[in-house]
PDB file of C-alpha atoms in Angstrom:
ATOM      1  CA  MET M   6      65.331 153.782  49.154  1.00  0.00           C
ATOM      2  CA  LYS M   7      63.088 150.975  50.371  1.00  0.00           C
ATOM      3  CA  LEU M   8      65.433 148.473  48.749  1.00  0.00           C
ATOM      4  CA  VAL M   9      68.427 149.962  50.595  1.00  0.00           C
ATOM      5  CA  ILE M  10      66.623 149.842  53.948  1.00  0.00           C
ATOM      6  CA  TRP M  11      65.518 146.247  53.309  1.00  0.00           C
ATOM      7  CA  ASN M  12      69.079 145.184  52.496  1.00  0.00           C
ATOM      8  CA  LEU M  13      70.353 146.929  55.637  1.00  0.00           C
ATOM      9  CA  LEU M  14      67.786 145.162  57.821  1.00  0.00           C
ATOM     10  CA  LEU M  15      68.624 141.844  56.205  1.00  0.00           C
ATOM     11  CA  THR M  16      72.349 142.385  56.852  1.00  0.00           C
ATOM     12  CA  ILE M  17      71.722 143.300  60.507  1.00  0.00           C
ATOM     13  CA  SER M  18      69.500 140.231  60.931  1.00  0.00           C
ATOM     14  CA  VAL M  19      72.114 137.911  59.473  1.00  0.00           C
ATOM     15  CA  PHE M  20      74.821 139.453  61.698  1.00  0.00           C
ATOM     16  CA  PHE M  21      72.576 139.145  64.766  1.00  0.00           C
ATOM     17  CA  PHE M  22      71.774 135.485  64.231  1.00  0.00           C
ATOM     18  CA  SER M  23      75.409 134.749  63.383  1.00  0.00           C
ATOM     19  CA  CYS M  24      76.449 136.227  66.714  1.00  0.00           C
ATOM     20  CA  VAL M  25      73.823 134.185  68.535  1.00  0.00           C
ATOM     21  CA  ASP M  26      74.940 130.993  66.770  1.00  0.00           C
ATOM     22  CA  GLU M  27      78.599 131.702  67.514  1.00  0.00           C
ATOM     23  CA  LYS M  28      77.864 132.549  71.123  1.00  0.00           C
ATOM     24  CA  GLY M  29      75.629 129.543  71.509  1.00  0.00           C
ATOM     25  CA  GLY M  30      78.283 127.303  70.024  1.00  0.00           C
ATOM     26  CA  LEU M  31      80.905 128.752  72.326  1.00  0.00           C
ATOM     27  CA  GLU M  32      78.707 128.285  75.370  1.00  0.00           C
ATOM     28  CA  GLU M  33      77.982 124.719  74.342  1.00  0.00           C
ATOM     29  CA  LYS M  34      81.707 124.049  73.947  1.00  0.00           C
ATOM     30  CA  GLN M  35      82.497 125.639  77.303  1.00  0.00           C
ATOM     31  CA  SER M  36      79.764 123.684  79.031  1.00  0.00           C
ATOM     32  CA  GLY M  37      81.192 120.538  77.469  1.00  0.00           C
ATOM     33  CA  ILE M  38      84.556 121.263  79.096  1.00  0.00           C
ATOM     34  CA  GLU M  39      82.908 121.909  82.432  1.00  0.00           C
ATOM     35  CA  ASP M  40      80.926 118.671  82.135  1.00  0.00           C
ATOM     36  CA  VAL M  41      84.156 116.673  81.934  1.00  0.00           C
ATOM     37  CA  ALA M  42      85.398 118.184  85.202  1.00  0.00           C
ATOM     38  CA  ALA M  43      82.052 117.446  86.840  1.00  0.00           C
ATOM     39  CA  ASN M  44      81.555 114.043  85.207  1.00  0.00           C
ATOM     40  CA  PRO M  45      83.780 111.296  86.677  1.00  0.00           C
ATOM     41  CA  ALA M  46      82.709 108.734  84.081  1.00  0.00           C
ATOM     42  CA  LYS M  47      83.637 111.018  81.178  1.00  0.00           C
ATOM     43  CA  ASP M  48      86.947 111.883  82.817  1.00  0.00           C
ATOM     44  CA  ALA M  49      87.755 108.193  83.298  1.00  0.00           C
ATOM     45  CA  GLU M  50      86.962 107.548  79.632  1.00  0.00           C
ATOM     46  CA  ILE M  51      89.414 110.258  78.561  1.00  0.00           C
ATOM     47  CA  GLN M  52      92.108 108.981  80.936  1.00  0.00           C
ATOM     48  CA  ARG M  53      91.784 105.446  79.559  1.00  0.00           C
ATOM     49  CA  ALA M  54      91.951 106.681  75.972  1.00  0.00           C
ATOM     50  CA  ASN M  55      95.118 108.658  76.751  1.00  0.00           C
ATOM     51  CA  LEU M  56      96.651 105.619  78.434  1.00  0.00           C
ATOM     52  CA  GLU M  57      95.906 103.367  75.463  1.00  0.00           C
ATOM     53  CA  GLN M  58      97.571 105.902  73.181  1.00  0.00           C
ATOM     54  CA  ARG M  59     100.672 105.940  75.405  1.00  0.00           C
ATOM     55  CA  LYS M  60     100.772 102.138  75.336  1.00  0.00           C
ATOM     56  CA  LYS M  61     100.768 102.158  71.532  1.00  0.00           C
ATOM     57  CA  ILE M  62     103.805 104.427  71.268  1.00  0.00           C
ATOM     58  CA  ALA M  63     105.699 102.967  74.236  1.00  0.00           C
ATOM     59  CA  GLY M  64     108.986 101.218  73.599  1.00  0.00           C
ATOM     60  CA  GLU M  65     110.189  98.191  75.530  1.00  0.00           C
ATOM     61  CA  ARG M  66     107.976  97.432  78.515  1.00  0.00           C
ATOM     62  CA  PHE M  67     108.425  95.323  81.660  1.00  0.00           C
ATOM     63  CA  PRO M  68     106.180  93.892  84.415  1.00  0.00           C
ATOM     64  CA  CYS M  69     104.822  96.562  86.782  1.00  0.00           C
ATOM     65  CA  ASP M  70     106.129  99.411  84.649  1.00  0.00           C
ATOM     66  CA  THR M  71     104.756 102.943  84.960  1.00  0.00           C
ATOM     67  CA  LEU M  72     102.034 102.462  82.345  1.00  0.00           C
ATOM     68  CA  SER M  73     100.851  99.382  84.231  1.00  0.00           C
ATOM     69  CA  LEU M  74     100.758 101.419  87.435  1.00  0.00           C
ATOM     70  CA  ILE M  75      98.678 104.153  85.772  1.00  0.00           C
ATOM     71  CA  ASP M  76      96.316 101.421  84.567  1.00  0.00           C
ATOM     72  CA  PHE M  77      96.125  99.969  88.090  1.00  0.00           C
ATOM     73  CA  VAL M  78      95.227 103.365  89.557  1.00  0.00           C
ATOM     74  CA  LEU M  79      92.489 103.896  86.952  1.00  0.00           C
ATOM     75  CA  GLN M  80      90.970 100.485  87.652  1.00  0.00           C
ATOM     76  CA  ASN M  81      91.285 100.296  91.438  1.00  0.00           C
ATOM     77  CA  TYR M  82      91.074 103.829  92.833  1.00  0.00           C
ATOM     78  CA  PRO M  83      88.030 106.137  93.012  1.00  0.00           C
ATOM     79  CA  GLN M  84      87.418 108.208  89.896  1.00  0.00           C
ATOM     80  CA  GLY M  85      89.348 111.463  89.883  1.00  0.00           C
ATOM     81  CA  THR M  86      92.528 109.790  91.192  1.00  0.00           C
ATOM     82  CA  TYR M  87      95.793 110.127  89.266  1.00  0.00           C
ATOM     83  CA  LEU M  88      99.439 109.121  89.316  1.00  0.00           C
ATOM     84  CA  ILE M  89     100.940 112.553  88.745  1.00  0.00           C
ATOM     85  CA  ASP M  90     103.993 113.717  86.774  1.00  0.00           C
ATOM     86  CA  PHE M  91     107.016 115.765  87.796  1.00  0.00           C
ATOM     87  CA  ASP M  92     106.927 119.456  87.019  1.00  0.00           C
ATOM     88  CA  LYS M  93     108.556 120.059  83.644  1.00  0.00           C
ATOM     89  CA  SER M  94     111.713 122.172  83.883  1.00  0.00           C
ATOM     90  CA  LEU M  95     111.278 123.050  80.198  1.00  0.00           C
ATOM     91  CA  THR M  96     108.042 123.518  78.252  1.00  0.00           C
ATOM     92  CA  TYR M  97     108.706 120.700  75.795  1.00  0.00           C
ATOM     93  CA  ASN M  98     110.179 118.182  78.211  1.00  0.00           C
ATOM     94  CA  ILE M  99     108.701 114.689  78.096  1.00  0.00           C
ATOM     95  CA  PRO M 100     106.524 114.204  81.224  1.00  0.00           C
ATOM     96  CA  HIS M 101     108.126 111.978  83.859  1.00  0.00           C
ATOM     97  CA  SER M 102     105.773 110.158  86.214  1.00  0.00           C
ATOM     98  CA  ALA M 103     106.332 110.666  89.942  1.00  0.00           C
ATOM     99  CA  VAL M 104     107.603 107.154  90.667  1.00  0.00           C
ATOM    100  CA  ILE M 105     110.732 105.626  92.186  1.00  0.00           C
ATOM    101  CA  TYR M 106     111.579 101.942  91.700  1.00  0.00           C
ATOM    102  CA  TYR M 107     113.175 100.319  94.751  1.00  0.00           C
ATOM    103  CA  ASP M 108     113.845  96.595  94.209  1.00  0.00           C
ATOM    104  CA  LYS M 109     110.389  95.013  93.912  1.00  0.00           C
ATOM    105  CA  TYR M 110     108.699  98.120  95.332  1.00  0.00           C
ATOM    106  CA  ILE M 111     107.441 101.257  93.640  1.00  0.00           C
ATOM    107  CA  LEU M 112     106.988 104.592  95.393  1.00  0.00           C
ATOM    108  CA  GLY M 113     104.530 106.912  93.693  1.00  0.00           C
ATOM    109  CA  ILE M 114     102.713 110.187  94.277  1.00  0.00           C
ATOM    110  CA  ILE M 115      98.953 109.746  93.992  1.00  0.00           C
ATOM    111  CA  ALA M 116      96.556 112.713  93.850  1.00  0.00           C
ATOM    112  CA  LYS M 117      92.918 112.147  94.802  1.00  0.00           C
ATOM    113  CA  SER M 118      89.928 114.408  94.214  1.00  0.00           C
ATOM    114  CA  LYS M 119      87.742 115.392  97.141  1.00  0.00           C
ATOM    115  CA  GLU M 120      84.758 113.070  97.210  1.00  0.00           C
ATOM    116  CA  GLY M 121      81.579 114.579  95.801  1.00  0.00           C
ATOM    117  CA  LYS M 122      83.345 117.720  94.562  1.00  0.00           C
ATOM    118  CA  ARG M 123      84.765 118.931  91.256  1.00  0.00           C
ATOM    119  CA  LEU M 124      87.440 116.635  89.878  1.00  0.00           C
ATOM    120  CA  ILE M 125      90.983 117.906  90.057  1.00  0.00           C
ATOM    121  CA  GLU M 126      93.100 118.397  86.940  1.00  0.00           C
ATOM    122  CA  THR M 127      96.776 117.575  87.226  1.00  0.00           C
ATOM    123  CA  LYS M 128      97.701 120.739  85.308  1.00  0.00           C
ATOM    124  CA  ASN M 129      96.254 122.727  88.240  1.00  0.00           C
ATOM    125  CA  ILE M 130      98.276 121.011  90.974  1.00  0.00           C
ATOM    126  CA  VAL M 131     101.749 120.564  89.410  1.00  0.00           C
ATOM    127  CA  GLY M 132     104.102 123.521  88.947  1.00  0.00           C
ATOM    128  CA  TYR M 133     105.278 126.778  90.500  1.00  0.00           C
ATOM    129  CA  ASP M 134     102.204 128.902  89.781  1.00  0.00           C
ATOM    130  CA  GLN M 135      99.979 126.063  90.941  1.00  0.00           C
ATOM    131  CA  SER M 136     101.312 126.437  94.494  1.00  0.00           C
ATOM    132  CA  PHE M 137      98.905 129.381  94.822  1.00  0.00           C
ATOM    133  CA  ILE M 138      96.007 126.895  94.679  1.00  0.00           C
ATOM    134  CA  ASP M 139      96.233 126.527  98.474  1.00  0.00           C
ATOM    135  CA  LEU M 140      94.684 130.008  98.686  1.00  0.00           C
ATOM    136  CA  ASP M 141      91.543 128.999  96.780  1.00  0.00           C
ATOM    137  CA  SER M 142      91.661 125.306  96.022  1.00  0.00           C
ATOM    138  CA  THR M 143      87.891 124.741  95.925  1.00  0.00           C
ATOM    139  CA  GLU M 144      87.483 126.670  92.648  1.00  0.00           C
ATOM    140  CA  LEU M 145      89.585 124.107  90.768  1.00  0.00           C
ATOM    141  CA  GLY M 146      88.857 121.113  92.950  1.00  0.00           C
ATOM    142  CA  THR M 147      90.782 120.063  96.052  1.00  0.00           C
ATOM    143  CA  ALA M 148      93.665 117.631  95.613  1.00  0.00           C
ATOM    144  CA  PHE M 149      94.848 115.278  98.331  1.00  0.00           C
ATOM    145  CA  PHE M 150      98.365 113.953  97.756  1.00  0.00           C
ATOM    146  CA  TYR M 151      99.681 110.629  99.036  1.00  0.00           C
ATOM    147  CA  LEU M 152     103.111 109.053  98.949  1.00  0.00           C
ATOM    148  CA  THR M 153     102.200 105.436  98.260  1.00  0.00           C
ATOM    149  CA  LEU M 154     104.234 102.238  98.374  1.00  0.00           C
ATOM    150  CA  PHE M 155     103.276  99.511  95.914  1.00  0.00           C
ATOM    151  CA  GLU M 156     104.712  96.011  95.757  1.00  0.00           C
ATOM    152  CA  CYS M 157     105.111  94.308  92.393  1.00  0.00           C
ATOM    153  CA  LYS M 158     103.836  90.770  92.871  1.00  0.00           C
ATOM    154  CA  ASP M 159     102.875  88.304  90.125  1.00  0.00           C
ATOM    155  CA  ASN M 160     102.941  91.100  87.530  1.00  0.00           C
ATOM    156  CA  SER M 161     100.403  93.085  89.533  1.00  0.00           C
ATOM    157  CA  PHE M 162     100.398  95.682  92.299  1.00  0.00           C
ATOM    158  CA  GLN M 163      99.635  95.517  95.982  1.00  0.00           C
ATOM    159  CA  VAL M 164      99.299  98.679  98.066  1.00  0.00           C
ATOM    160  CA  ILE M 165     101.519  98.344 101.157  1.00  0.00           C
ATOM    161  CA  TRP M 166     100.828 101.775 102.661  1.00  0.00           C
ATOM    162  CA  GLU M 167      99.977 105.342 101.789  1.00  0.00           C
ATOM    163  CA  SER M 168     101.054 108.423 103.717  1.00  0.00           C
ATOM    164  CA  PRO M 169      99.402 111.852 103.271  1.00  0.00           C
ATOM    165  CA  VAL M 170     101.387 114.753 101.855  1.00  0.00           C
ATOM    166  CA  PRO M 171     100.053 117.898 103.599  1.00  0.00           C
ATOM    167  CA  SER M 172      99.712 120.157 100.548  1.00  0.00           C
ATOM    168  CA  HIS M 173      97.088 120.806  97.865  1.00  0.00           C
ATOM    169  CA  GLY M 174      99.175 122.104  94.957  1.00  0.00           C
ATOM    170  CA  GLY M 175     102.550 123.128  93.569  1.00  0.00           C
ATOM    171  CA  PHE M 176     104.135 119.671  93.264  1.00  0.00           C
ATOM    172  CA  ASN M 177     107.609 119.709  91.743  1.00  0.00           C
ATOM    173  CA  ASN M 178     109.430 116.378  92.101  1.00  0.00           C
ATOM    174  CA  MET M 179     110.513 113.570  94.408  1.00  0.00           C
ATOM    175  CA  SER M 180     113.854 111.871  95.068  1.00  0.00           C
ATOM    176  CA  LEU M 181     115.322 109.028  97.091  1.00  0.00           C
ATOM    177  CA  ASN M 182     118.025 110.131  99.541  1.00  0.00           C
ATOM    178  CA  LYS M 183     119.960 108.802 102.525  1.00  0.00           C
ATOM    179  CA  TRP M 184     120.262 110.489 105.925  1.00  0.00           C
ATOM    180  CA  LYS M 185     124.003 110.304 106.480  1.00  0.00           C
ATOM    181  CA  HIS M 186     123.866 110.442 110.302  1.00  0.00           C
ATOM    182  CA  LYS M 187     121.970 107.166 110.633  1.00  0.00           C
ATOM    183  CA  ASN M 188     122.296 105.776 107.107  1.00  0.00           C
ATOM    184  CA  ILE M 189     118.495 105.772 106.838  1.00  0.00           C
ATOM    185  CA  PRO M 190     116.890 106.134 103.385  1.00  0.00           C
ATOM    186  CA  TYR M 191     114.175 108.721 102.921  1.00  0.00           C
ATOM    187  CA  VAL M 192     112.068 110.180 100.130  1.00  0.00           C
ATOM    188  CA  LYS M 193     112.042 113.936  99.631  1.00  0.00           C
ATOM    189  CA  VAL M 194     108.794 115.211  98.085  1.00  0.00           C
ATOM    190  CA  ASN M 195     109.411 118.745  96.840  1.00  0.00           C
ATOM    191  CA  PHE M 196     106.730 121.412  96.399  1.00  0.00           C
ATOM    192  CA  HIS M 197     107.072 124.918  95.058  1.00  0.00           C
ATOM    193  CA  TYR M 198     106.033 127.688  97.456  1.00  0.00           C
ATOM    194  CA  ALA M 199     105.458 130.789  95.347  1.00  0.00           C
ATOM    195  CA  GLN M 200     103.961 132.841  98.181  1.00  0.00           C
ATOM    196  CA  GLY M 201     107.299 132.833  99.988  1.00  0.00           C
ATOM    197  CA  VAL M 202     109.534 132.581  96.910  1.00  0.00           C
ATOM    198  CA  GLY M 203     110.860 129.243  98.055  1.00  0.00           C
ATOM    199  CA  HIS M 204     110.091 125.570  98.408  1.00  0.00           C
ATOM    200  CA  ILE M 205     108.799 123.019 100.911  1.00  0.00           C
ATOM    201  CA  ASP M 206     110.185 119.499 101.287  1.00  0.00           C
ATOM    202  CA  TYR M 207     108.192 116.696 102.865  1.00  0.00           C
ATOM    203  CA  ASN M 208     110.784 114.148 103.977  1.00  0.00           C
ATOM    204  CA  TYR M 209     109.596 110.573 104.587  1.00  0.00           C
ATOM    205  CA  PHE M 210     112.125 108.581 106.618  1.00  0.00           C
ATOM    206  CA  PHE M 211     112.035 104.781 106.522  1.00  0.00           C
ATOM    207  CA  ILE M 212     112.929 104.414 110.189  1.00  0.00           C
ATOM    208  CA  ASP M 213     111.798 100.777 110.441  1.00  0.00           C
ATOM    209  CA  GLY M 214     112.265  99.759 106.817  1.00  0.00           C
ATOM    210  CA  ILE M 215     110.476 100.605 103.606  1.00  0.00           C
ATOM    211  CA  THR M 216     107.467  98.351 104.244  1.00  0.00           C
ATOM    212  CA  GLU M 217     106.524 100.256 107.405  1.00  0.00           C
ATOM    213  CA  LYS M 218     104.815 103.641 107.273  1.00  0.00           C
ATOM    214  CA  PRO M 219     107.479 106.366 107.127  1.00  0.00           C
ATOM    215  CA  HIS M 220     108.205 109.166 109.574  1.00  0.00           C
ATOM    216  CA  LEU M 221     107.422 112.632 108.180  1.00  0.00           C
ATOM    217  CA  LEU M 222     109.558 115.721 108.752  1.00  0.00           C
ATOM    218  CA  MET M 223     108.857 118.943 106.869  1.00  0.00           C
ATOM    219  CA  THR M 224     111.697 121.284 105.903  1.00  0.00           C
ATOM    220  CA  TYR M 225     111.617 124.470 103.850  1.00  0.00           C
ATOM    221  CA  GLU M 226     113.545 127.490 102.658  1.00  0.00           C
ATOM    222  CA  GLY M 227     112.547 130.889 101.274  1.00  0.00           C
ATOM    223  CA  ILE M 228     113.358 134.567 101.513  1.00  0.00           C
ATOM    224  CA  ASN M 229     112.525 134.816 105.230  1.00  0.00           C
ATOM    225  CA  PHE M 230     112.042 131.266 106.487  1.00  0.00           C
ATOM    226  CA  LYS M 231     114.163 128.153 106.802  1.00  0.00           C
ATOM    227  CA  ARG M 232     114.080 124.780 108.500  1.00  0.00           C
ATOM    228  CA  THR M 233     116.867 122.183 108.222  1.00  0.00           C
ATOM    229  CA  ILE M 234     117.335 118.544 109.239  1.00  0.00           C
ATOM    230  CA  VAL M 235     119.773 117.883 112.100  1.00  0.00           C
ATOM    231  CA  ASN M 236     120.705 115.090 114.508  1.00  0.00           C
ATOM    232  CA  LEU M 237     120.483 116.484 118.035  1.00  0.00           C
ATOM    233  CA  ASN M 238     119.971 113.595 120.449  1.00  0.00           C
ATOM    234  CA  GLU M 239     121.474 110.623 118.547  1.00  0.00           C
ATOM    235  CA  ASP M 240     118.233 108.630 118.400  1.00  0.00           C
ATOM    236  CA  LYS M 241     116.906 107.164 115.152  1.00  0.00           C
ATOM    237  CA  TYR M 242     114.566 110.088 114.438  1.00  0.00           C
ATOM    238  CA  PRO M 243     115.679 113.248 112.629  1.00  0.00           C
ATOM    239  CA  ASP M 244     115.330 116.597 114.394  1.00  0.00           C
ATOM    240  CA  TYR M 245     115.362 120.091 112.963  1.00  0.00           C
ATOM    241  CA  TYR M 246     116.419 123.718 113.400  1.00  0.00           C
ATOM    242  CA  GLU M 247     113.845 126.451 112.849  1.00  0.00           C
ATOM    243  CA  TYR M 248     115.514 129.739 111.879  1.00  0.00           C
ATOM    244  CA  VAL M 249     114.256 133.106 113.097  1.00  0.00           C
ATOM    245  CA  TYR M 250     114.564 135.943 110.563  1.00  0.00           C
ATOM    246  CA  TYR M 251     114.622 139.714 110.975  1.00  0.00           C
ATOM    247  CA  ASP M 252     112.978 141.733 108.227  1.00  0.00           C
ATOM    248  CA  LEU M 253     114.181 145.349 108.132  1.00  0.00           C
ATOM    249  CA  GLY M 254     112.350 146.213 104.936  1.00  0.00           C
ATOM    250  CA  ASN M 255     115.465 146.614 102.820  1.00  0.00           C
ATOM    251  CA  LYS M 256     117.251 143.593 104.294  1.00  0.00           C
ATOM    252  CA  VAL M 257     116.237 140.153 105.559  1.00  0.00           C
ATOM    253  CA  PHE M 258     118.650 137.998 107.566  1.00  0.00           C
ATOM    254  CA  PRO M 259     118.588 135.064 110.049  1.00  0.00           C
ATOM    255  CA  LYS M 260     119.039 136.131 113.657  1.00  0.00           C
ATOM    256  CA  ASP M 261     118.619 132.925 115.631  1.00  0.00           C
ATOM    257  CA  SER M 262     117.674 129.251 115.406  1.00  0.00           C
ATOM    258  CA  VAL M 263     115.510 127.068 117.629  1.00  0.00           C
ATOM    259  CA  ALA M 264     115.889 123.291 117.964  1.00  0.00           C
ATOM    260  CA  PHE M 265     112.942 120.897 117.812  1.00  0.00           C
ATOM    261  CA  ILE M 266     113.352 117.269 118.938  1.00  0.00           C
ATOM    262  CA  TRP M 267     111.029 114.384 118.158  1.00  0.00           C
ATOM    263  CA  ASN M 268     109.193 112.869 121.130  1.00  0.00           C
ATOM    264  CA  PRO M 269     108.197 109.286 120.169  1.00  0.00           C
ATOM    265  CA  GLU M 270     105.841 108.941 123.149  1.00  0.00           C
ATOM    266  CA  LYS M 271     103.787 112.008 122.229  1.00  0.00           C
ATOM    267  CA  ASN M 272     104.393 111.719 118.470  1.00  0.00           C
ATOM    268  CA  VAL M 273     105.260 115.409 118.137  1.00  0.00           C
ATOM    269  CA  TYR M 274     108.285 117.650 117.699  1.00  0.00           C
ATOM    270  CA  ILE M 275     108.937 119.724 120.828  1.00  0.00           C
ATOM    271  CA  ASN M 276     110.650 123.104 121.055  1.00  0.00           C
ATOM    272  CA  THR M 277     113.724 122.673 123.267  1.00  0.00           C
ATOM    273  CA  ARG M 278     113.256 126.202 124.654  1.00  0.00           C
ATOM    274  CA  ASN M 279     109.502 125.993 125.183  1.00  0.00           C
ATOM    275  CA  ASN M 280     108.064 122.499 125.585  1.00  0.00           C
ATOM    276  CA  LYS M 281     104.527 123.826 125.165  1.00  0.00           C
ATOM    277  CA  GLN M 282     105.256 124.551 121.520  1.00  0.00           C
ATOM    278  CA  THR M 283     104.932 121.400 119.435  1.00  0.00           C
ATOM    279  CA  ARG M 284     104.752 120.447 115.765  1.00  0.00           C
ATOM    280  CA  LEU M 285     103.280 117.307 114.197  1.00  0.00           C
ATOM    281  CA  TYR M 286     105.950 117.163 111.513  1.00  0.00           C
TER     282      TYR M 286
END
């Protein structure tokens, strides 16, 4: 009987200490993950290692290519800054960096971490579900996006300008377009907007050429909201229509639209029906 009890106690003791070891190991592993997010130097080390691996498997390269730009960002920007990728339309798609080559210039989307706070992770700011991060961005770090123009000069990069993108998460893609009314090129930076089952476009118009800071106009579309680009007063700046929707519970439909025109003296969009109502972009 004593032998049975002793064996039982021994078994319980072994199980207990096994659980403690497993739990301790798990906690140590978890804390290691958290340390990377809170440790800029460790994060930079991982980013550099990943970049070197990509360089090894890269095919034909050219001056100022995307890998060189990623390297430039790692070496010249504050830690916790990244050249981000497009959202993947399919799970196993090869990531495509958010860059557009335009002669000797490169347009790219740069995401910066808030200084002194938890580093952002690109997986938390790119994609449809990640557009919810605007509701509680501090938990996973706060991302600040910038459309940035680089010039390729002597096989290196020079920053010409950067323009803020007023969103913290849900990046999808970017594209180069042309405004047909004035034949002006512009970059459309597209973000998912899951809260409204739609999307938001930040449109950067090169009114005075690509080397000058662009003019920003936001457009969007969802189940009960819409804003579209129009040309109302024939100047060089785009205007927009804001649509008013009625929601009857079982049906949502547009009822009216209001025009907003850009005022270059005040640097705001003004409601043509109520000049006290203005919008920055």
